[in-house]
Amino acid sequence: MLLFTILTLSLHFRSSLCDPDANNVYLAEKVLNIERLMLIPGTIDFQVATCAYTNLGPPPGESAYAGDQTAAQWVRTVFHDFVTANVTAGTGGLDASVGFESNRTENAGTVFGDINFIDQTIKGFNLFSSVFISTSDFIALGITEAVLSCDPNSPMIQLRAGRIDATAPGPSGVPGPTDGITSQLAAFARAGFTKAEMITAVACGHTIGGVHNGDFSQIVGTQATIGTDDIDTFDDTPFVFDNIGVKNYLAGTLKAGGPLVTTTDALARSDLGIFTSDSNATVTAMATSQTSFENACFPIFEKMINTVPGTNPLLSDPIGPRTFITMDSRLDLTSTGVLTYSGFFGTYGKTAAPSTVTYEYGTVGGGNTGTKHSDSGVLQSNIINSNAGVPGGATKFPFFGNVTYYNFSDPIYTPTTNSLIVEGGIYSEPINLDLFVVPSLSYQSGTSYLVRAAILTSLLSSSVIHLNATLYYPYGVTSYAYNVGYAQFTQPLSYFTKLGSYTIFSGTIITPAPEFSASSKGGGGSHIDVSLGTTLRSVKANAGATPGVNVFIPCSTSDFPNCP
Ligand code: HEM
Ligand SMILES: *[C@@H]1O[C@H](CO)[C@@H](O)[C@H](O)[C@H]1NC(C)=O
Ligand SMILES: *[C@@H]1O[C@H](CO)[C@@H](O)[C@H](O)[C@H]1NC(C)=O
Ligand SMILES: *[C@@H]1O[C@H](CO)[C@@H](O)[C@H](O)[C@H]1NC(C)=O
Ligand SMILES: *[C@@H]1O[C@H](CO)[C@@H](O)[C@H](O)[C@H]1NC(C)=O
Ligand SMILES: *[C@@H]1O[C@H](CO)[C@@H](O)[C@H](O)[C@H]1NC(C)=O
Ligand SMILES: *[C@@H]1O[C@H](CO)[C@@H](O)[C@H](O)[C@H]1NC(C)=O
C-alpha cells in the first residue's frame, strides 16, 4: 500500500512537470477539471442520470423522440471514434475525429428525429466545454459516466485525461453489420484488437440500447419491443449494463442475443458471426456472472478509450476523482492590499461527509503555515436524487454518492507560500503568488472583459511597461461539425496602480468573432490568463465557462469599460 502511494505520488509529480499543451494547459489541470465536472450536480452526470431513454426530457432545442437512449449513444460513439485507428501507423483512435465523420453511412444513427447520434453527443458535451477538457476526453468521460449510470454498483471504468482533438475527418472504416467476419476482424486488428478483444467489445457494447428501425430497417423491420419506440433492443434489460444478453444468446431464450443475432436478414447477423468466431468461448466465459462480464468489459472499454494517435502525449494516471479537491480557488487583493486565497472544496461519498475540511498552506522548502479548517460543509442539493421517475430511483444516484462543498478564505501573509495541501495531501495544488487576474477588480460585459492583473512589484524591472492577457475562447472547428476548439487572443495590459506588494495592470479584451460560432454548436466557455515574457504565466481565470465560478464581475454595457 505504501509502495502504491509512493508510486502514485511520483507519477502525479512527473505529470505536473510535463509540458503544457498548445493552450498552456497542464495535464494536472485537465484531470482536476474533469474531477470538478463529475462533482457538480446537474452537469455531465445529469444527461445520463437515467440509463433509460430520455426520461429527463430531450436537451434544449430537441423534441422528445421515442427510443433515444443517451447512455447508449455515448457508448456507441466511443466505438465509432476509436475503431478507425491504425495502431501500426499511429493514426486515429479516440481523437474526436468522429465528429467530422457523422454524415458517413458507416456512422448512421438519427436521434430526436433530426440529428446524428454523434453530433448530439458532442453537442451535449459542449455545454460544459472549456480549454481544459478536449472533446475526445469528453467522449472518454462519456462512456465512464454512461456505464456508471447503467451499472451503478460497479466501480468506475478507469478514465485517463489528456487526449488531443483531431481537427479534420480521419480515414473511414467502421465495420458494419453486413461486412462479414473477415472484414470486421481486420478492422479491429488495425485498431490493435485481437479476435477475443473484438468479441468482448461487441458483447459489452450490445448490452444496452438496440437497433433502430429508422436507421436499419432491413435488420429490424418494425418489430418494436418497447412501447411505440422504433428500437429492437439487444436484450430485455436495455437500461442495465449486464450479462443478460450473452446469457440469453447462449441459451437461445427471450431475445436470444437480439436483432444482430436473429434478424431475418441473414447477412446482417453480425453478432452471431462475431460470437461464434471462437465457437462462443469468449461469450461463454462472460456469461458466467455479472462480475466476469464486468471484468471482461471494463478493461476493453479502457483499451478503446486509451487508443490514441501516436502523436498524443502520454495520458494521465487514472482519475479518481480524488475524495477532496478544490472546486474553485483564486488569489485576490483586498482594497488595502492584503493578499487572500479563497474558494471551496468538494468531497463525495456514500457515508457521512466530515463537518469541515482540514488543510494547510505549503511554503518554499517544504514547510507550512499551520493547520486550518474550512467552513462547515454544505450538502449539495441533488436534482438527480430527487427524480422519483428514474428507474432505480433515489437509491441509484448520484453516481458518486452525496456531494458536499466547504468554503475557505484566508489572508496569505507569507511570501513563500507556494501550495494548498488538503487533508494531509490527498489533494494539493500549486499557488503562484507572482501574478494573477484580480477578481475584485475585473469586470465582464457580454463577451468583453476589463482585465486587472497583479504582479509582484519585486519582479518588475523599470523597462516593463505592459503585461499580456490571453483569452482562450471557443470556436466551431468547421461549419458542419459540432466539434469546438479553443483559440487564443492576446492583448497588452498597461500600468494601472500599485496595491500592497503588487503592481496592477489593466486593459480590455473583446472576444474576436470566430468564423464558426461555438454557441451554435452547443456552447463552450472562456478563460483568461496573464503573462510576462515566456516564463511567468498565471493560472487561468474563469471568464464565464460553465460549469465553474466566473472570476469577472458583471458590469453593464453602458459602464464598460469604465466599470467601478
Ligand atoms: C463489428 C462490430 C459492430 C457492429 C457491426 C455493430 C453494429 C451495430 C448496429 C447496426 C447498431 C444499431 C444502430 C442504430 O440502430 O442506430 C448498433 C448499436 C449499438 N452498438 Fe454496435 N456494432 C459493433 C460494435 C460495437 C462495439 C464494439 C460497441 C461498444 C462500444 C458497440 C456499441 C453499440 C451500442 C451501445 C449500440 C446501441 C445504440 C443505441 O441504442 O442508440 N457496438 N451496433
Ligand atoms: C496501417 O498502417 C500501416 C503503416 O502505415 C500500413 O502499412 C497498413 O496498410 C495500414 N493498415 C490498414 C489496414 O490500413
Ligand atoms: C459531410 O462531411 C463532410 C466532411 O467529412 C463535409 O465536407 C460535408 O459538407 C458534409 N455534408 C453534409 C451534408 O453535412
Ligand atoms: C454458439 O451459440 C449459439 C447460440 O446459442 C448457437 O446457435 C451456436 O450453435 C453456437 N456455436 C458454437 C460453435 O458453439
Ligand atoms: C445524502 O443526501 C440525502 C439528501 O439528498 C440525505 O437524505 C442522506 O442522509 C445523505 N446521506 C449521507 C450518507 O450523508
Ligand atoms: C460560500 O461562499 C460563497 C461565495 O463567497 C457564498 O456565496 C456562500 O454563501 C458561502 N456559503 C456558505 C455556506 O458559507
Ligand atoms: C506580449 O505578447 C507579444 C506577442 O503577442 C510579445 O511580443 C510581447 O513580448 C509580450 N509582452 C510581454 C510583456 O510578455
PDB file of N, CA, C and O in Angstrom, residues 20 33 40 46 141 145 167-168 177 215 259 263 269 287 324 351 390 395-397 414-415 434 438-439 453 512 526 555:
ATOM      1  N   PRO A  20       3.015  21.840 -21.012  1.00  0.00           N
ATOM      2  CA  PRO A  20       1.611  22.159 -21.235  1.00  0.00           C
ATOM      3  C   PRO A  20       1.253  22.001 -22.718  1.00  0.00           C
ATOM      4  O   PRO A  20       2.146  21.920 -23.562  1.00  0.00           O
ATOM      5  N   ASN A  33     -10.061  19.430 -13.758  1.00  0.00           N
ATOM      6  CA  ASN A  33     -11.308  19.964 -14.289  1.00  0.00           C
ATOM      7  C   ASN A  33     -12.309  18.872 -14.646  1.00  0.00           C
ATOM      8  O   ASN A  33     -13.527  19.098 -14.575  1.00  0.00           O
ATOM      9  N   ILE A  40     -20.119  18.276  -9.894  1.00  0.00           N
ATOM     10  CA  ILE A  40     -21.095  19.370  -9.936  1.00  0.00           C
ATOM     11  C   ILE A  40     -22.436  18.771 -10.326  1.00  0.00           C
ATOM     12  O   ILE A  40     -22.638  18.397 -11.483  1.00  0.00           O
ATOM     13  N   PHE A  46     -25.912  14.400 -15.325  1.00  0.00           N
ATOM     14  CA  PHE A  46     -27.345  14.603 -15.467  1.00  0.00           C
ATOM     15  C   PHE A  46     -27.865  14.091 -16.813  1.00  0.00           C
ATOM     16  O   PHE A  46     -28.977  13.593 -16.913  1.00  0.00           O
ATOM     17  N   LEU A 141     -14.851  10.341 -21.130  1.00  0.00           N
ATOM     18  CA  LEU A 141     -15.628  10.565 -19.908  1.00  0.00           C
ATOM     19  C   LEU A 141     -17.051  10.047 -20.093  1.00  0.00           C
ATOM     20  O   LEU A 141     -17.646   9.469 -19.177  1.00  0.00           O
ATOM     21  N   GLU A 145     -19.259   7.636 -17.562  1.00  0.00           N
ATOM     22  CA  GLU A 145     -20.497   8.110 -16.936  1.00  0.00           C
ATOM     23  C   GLU A 145     -21.670   7.222 -17.343  1.00  0.00           C
ATOM     24  O   GLU A 145     -22.542   6.901 -16.524  1.00  0.00           O
ATOM     25  N   THR A 167      -8.629  17.794 -35.903  1.00  0.00           N
ATOM     26  CA  THR A 167      -9.318  18.979 -36.410  1.00  0.00           C
ATOM     27  C   THR A 167      -9.925  18.730 -37.785  1.00  0.00           C
ATOM     28  O   THR A 167     -10.400  19.658 -38.442  1.00  0.00           O
ATOM     29  N   ALA A 168      -9.909  17.493 -38.219  1.00  0.00           N
ATOM     30  CA  ALA A 168     -10.429  17.134 -39.535  1.00  0.00           C
ATOM     31  C   ALA A 168     -10.841  15.667 -39.506  1.00  0.00           C
ATOM     32  O   ALA A 168     -10.429  14.928 -38.602  1.00  0.00           O
ATOM     33  N   PRO A 177     -22.772  -4.120 -40.015  1.00  0.00           N
ATOM     34  CA  PRO A 177     -23.334  -5.446 -39.727  1.00  0.00           C
ATOM     35  C   PRO A 177     -23.275  -6.430 -40.894  1.00  0.00           C
ATOM     36  O   PRO A 177     -23.279  -7.637 -40.668  1.00  0.00           O
ATOM     37  N   ASP A 215     -32.953   3.528 -38.658  1.00  0.00           N
ATOM     38  CA  ASP A 215     -31.574   3.501 -39.165  1.00  0.00           C
ATOM     39  C   ASP A 215     -31.283   2.232 -39.965  1.00  0.00           C
ATOM     40  O   ASP A 215     -30.543   2.269 -40.943  1.00  0.00           O
ATOM     41  N   PRO A 259     -31.373  -8.471 -32.226  1.00  0.00           N
ATOM     42  CA  PRO A 259     -31.554  -8.409 -33.681  1.00  0.00           C
ATOM     43  C   PRO A 259     -30.302  -8.749 -34.492  1.00  0.00           C
ATOM     44  O   PRO A 259     -30.435  -9.271 -35.598  1.00  0.00           O
ATOM     45  N   THR A 263     -31.926 -11.506 -36.756  1.00  0.00           N
ATOM     46  CA  THR A 263     -32.630 -10.844 -37.860  1.00  0.00           C
ATOM     47  C   THR A 263     -32.873 -11.792 -39.050  1.00  0.00           C
ATOM     48  O   THR A 263     -32.060 -12.670 -39.332  1.00  0.00           O
ATOM     49  N   ARG A 269     -26.430 -10.708 -39.571  1.00  0.00           N
ATOM     50  CA  ARG A 269     -26.336 -11.300 -38.221  1.00  0.00           C
ATOM     51  C   ARG A 269     -24.890 -11.191 -37.715  1.00  0.00           C
ATOM     52  O   ARG A 269     -24.206 -12.192 -37.496  1.00  0.00           O
ATOM     53  N   ALA A 287     -20.544 -14.878 -19.724  1.00  0.00           N
ATOM     54  CA  ALA A 287     -21.896 -15.139 -19.220  1.00  0.00           C
ATOM     55  C   ALA A 287     -21.892 -15.753 -17.828  1.00  0.00           C
ATOM     56  O   ALA A 287     -22.936 -15.831 -17.180  1.00  0.00           O
ATOM     57  N   PHE A 324     -10.987  14.659  -2.028  1.00  0.00           N
ATOM     58  CA  PHE A 324     -11.061  16.093  -1.742  1.00  0.00           C
ATOM     59  C   PHE A 324     -10.350  16.838  -2.859  1.00  0.00           C
ATOM     60  O   PHE A 324      -9.218  16.482  -3.221  1.00  0.00           O
ATOM     61  N   THR A 351     -20.934   7.664   2.596  1.00  0.00           N
ATOM     62  CA  THR A 351     -21.055   7.772   4.050  1.00  0.00           C
ATOM     63  C   THR A 351     -21.025   9.259   4.389  1.00  0.00           C
ATOM     64  O   THR A 351     -20.712  10.090   3.535  1.00  0.00           O
ATOM     65  N   VAL A 390     -37.091   8.196 -12.176  1.00  0.00           N
ATOM     66  CA  VAL A 390     -35.975   7.486 -12.789  1.00  0.00           C
ATOM     67  C   VAL A 390     -35.966   6.025 -12.338  1.00  0.00           C
ATOM     68  O   VAL A 390     -36.075   5.759 -11.146  1.00  0.00           O
ATOM     69  N   THR A 395     -32.109   5.387  -4.810  1.00  0.00           N
ATOM     70  CA  THR A 395     -31.035   4.514  -4.331  1.00  0.00           C
ATOM     71  C   THR A 395     -29.900   4.474  -5.342  1.00  0.00           C
ATOM     72  O   THR A 395     -28.783   4.092  -5.021  1.00  0.00           O
ATOM     73  N   LYS A 396     -30.179   4.849  -6.563  1.00  0.00           N
ATOM     74  CA  LYS A 396     -29.228   4.640  -7.639  1.00  0.00           C
ATOM     75  C   LYS A 396     -28.280   5.819  -7.817  1.00  0.00           C
ATOM     76  O   LYS A 396     -27.178   5.657  -8.307  1.00  0.00           O
ATOM     77  N   PHE A 397     -28.703   7.000  -7.452  1.00  0.00           N
ATOM     78  CA  PHE A 397     -27.937   8.193  -7.755  1.00  0.00           C
ATOM     79  C   PHE A 397     -27.761   9.015  -6.499  1.00  0.00           C
ATOM     80  O   PHE A 397     -28.470   8.820  -5.550  1.00  0.00           O
ATOM     81  N   THR A 414       2.493  35.108   4.044  1.00  0.00           N
ATOM     82  CA  THR A 414       3.865  34.651   3.846  1.00  0.00           C
ATOM     83  C   THR A 414       4.230  34.640   2.364  1.00  0.00           C
ATOM     84  O   THR A 414       3.593  33.924   1.591  1.00  0.00           O
ATOM     85  N   PRO A 415       5.216  35.419   1.965  1.00  0.00           N
ATOM     86  CA  PRO A 415       5.537  35.482   0.535  1.00  0.00           C
ATOM     87  C   PRO A 415       6.104  34.179  -0.020  1.00  0.00           C
ATOM     88  O   PRO A 415       6.190  34.018  -1.231  1.00  0.00           O
ATOM     89  N   ASP A 434       3.182  35.052  -7.979  1.00  0.00           N
ATOM     90  CA  ASP A 434       3.870  36.028  -8.830  1.00  0.00           C
ATOM     91  C   ASP A 434       2.893  36.952  -9.557  1.00  0.00           C
ATOM     92  O   ASP A 434       3.084  38.166  -9.573  1.00  0.00           O
ATOM     93  N   VAL A 438      -7.004  39.729 -10.951  1.00  0.00           N
ATOM     94  CA  VAL A 438      -7.552  40.164  -9.664  1.00  0.00           C
ATOM     95  C   VAL A 438      -9.082  40.158  -9.728  1.00  0.00           C
ATOM     96  O   VAL A 438      -9.679  41.049 -10.357  1.00  0.00           O
ATOM     97  N   PRO A 439      -9.741  39.172  -9.101  1.00  0.00           N
ATOM     98  CA  PRO A 439     -11.194  39.049  -9.254  1.00  0.00           C
ATOM     99  C   PRO A 439     -11.958  40.295  -8.827  1.00  0.00           C
ATOM    100  O   PRO A 439     -12.895  40.708  -9.514  1.00  0.00           O
ATOM    101  N   ALA A 453      -4.777  42.788 -13.646  1.00  0.00           N
ATOM    102  CA  ALA A 453      -3.853  41.724 -13.264  1.00  0.00           C
ATOM    103  C   ALA A 453      -2.807  42.280 -12.319  1.00  0.00           C
ATOM    104  O   ALA A 453      -2.335  43.407 -12.487  1.00  0.00           O
ATOM    105  N   PRO A 512     -12.852  38.029 -30.088  1.00  0.00           N
ATOM    106  CA  PRO A 512     -12.991  38.110 -31.553  1.00  0.00           C
ATOM    107  C   PRO A 512     -14.152  37.235 -32.027  1.00  0.00           C
ATOM    108  O   PRO A 512     -14.455  36.223 -31.394  1.00  0.00           O
ATOM    109  N   SER A 526     -15.032  30.513 -21.815  1.00  0.00           N
ATOM    110  CA  SER A 526     -13.708  31.119 -21.955  1.00  0.00           C
ATOM    111  C   SER A 526     -12.932  31.190 -20.638  1.00  0.00           C
ATOM    112  O   SER A 526     -13.512  31.135 -19.551  1.00  0.00           O
ATOM    113  N   CYS A 555     -20.791  43.705 -15.390  1.00  0.00           N
ATOM    114  CA  CYS A 555     -20.777  45.169 -15.483  1.00  0.00           C
ATOM    115  C   CYS A 555     -21.664  45.535 -16.655  1.00  0.00           C
ATOM    116  O   CYS A 555     -21.657  44.855 -17.675  1.00  0.00           O
TER     117      CYS A 555
END
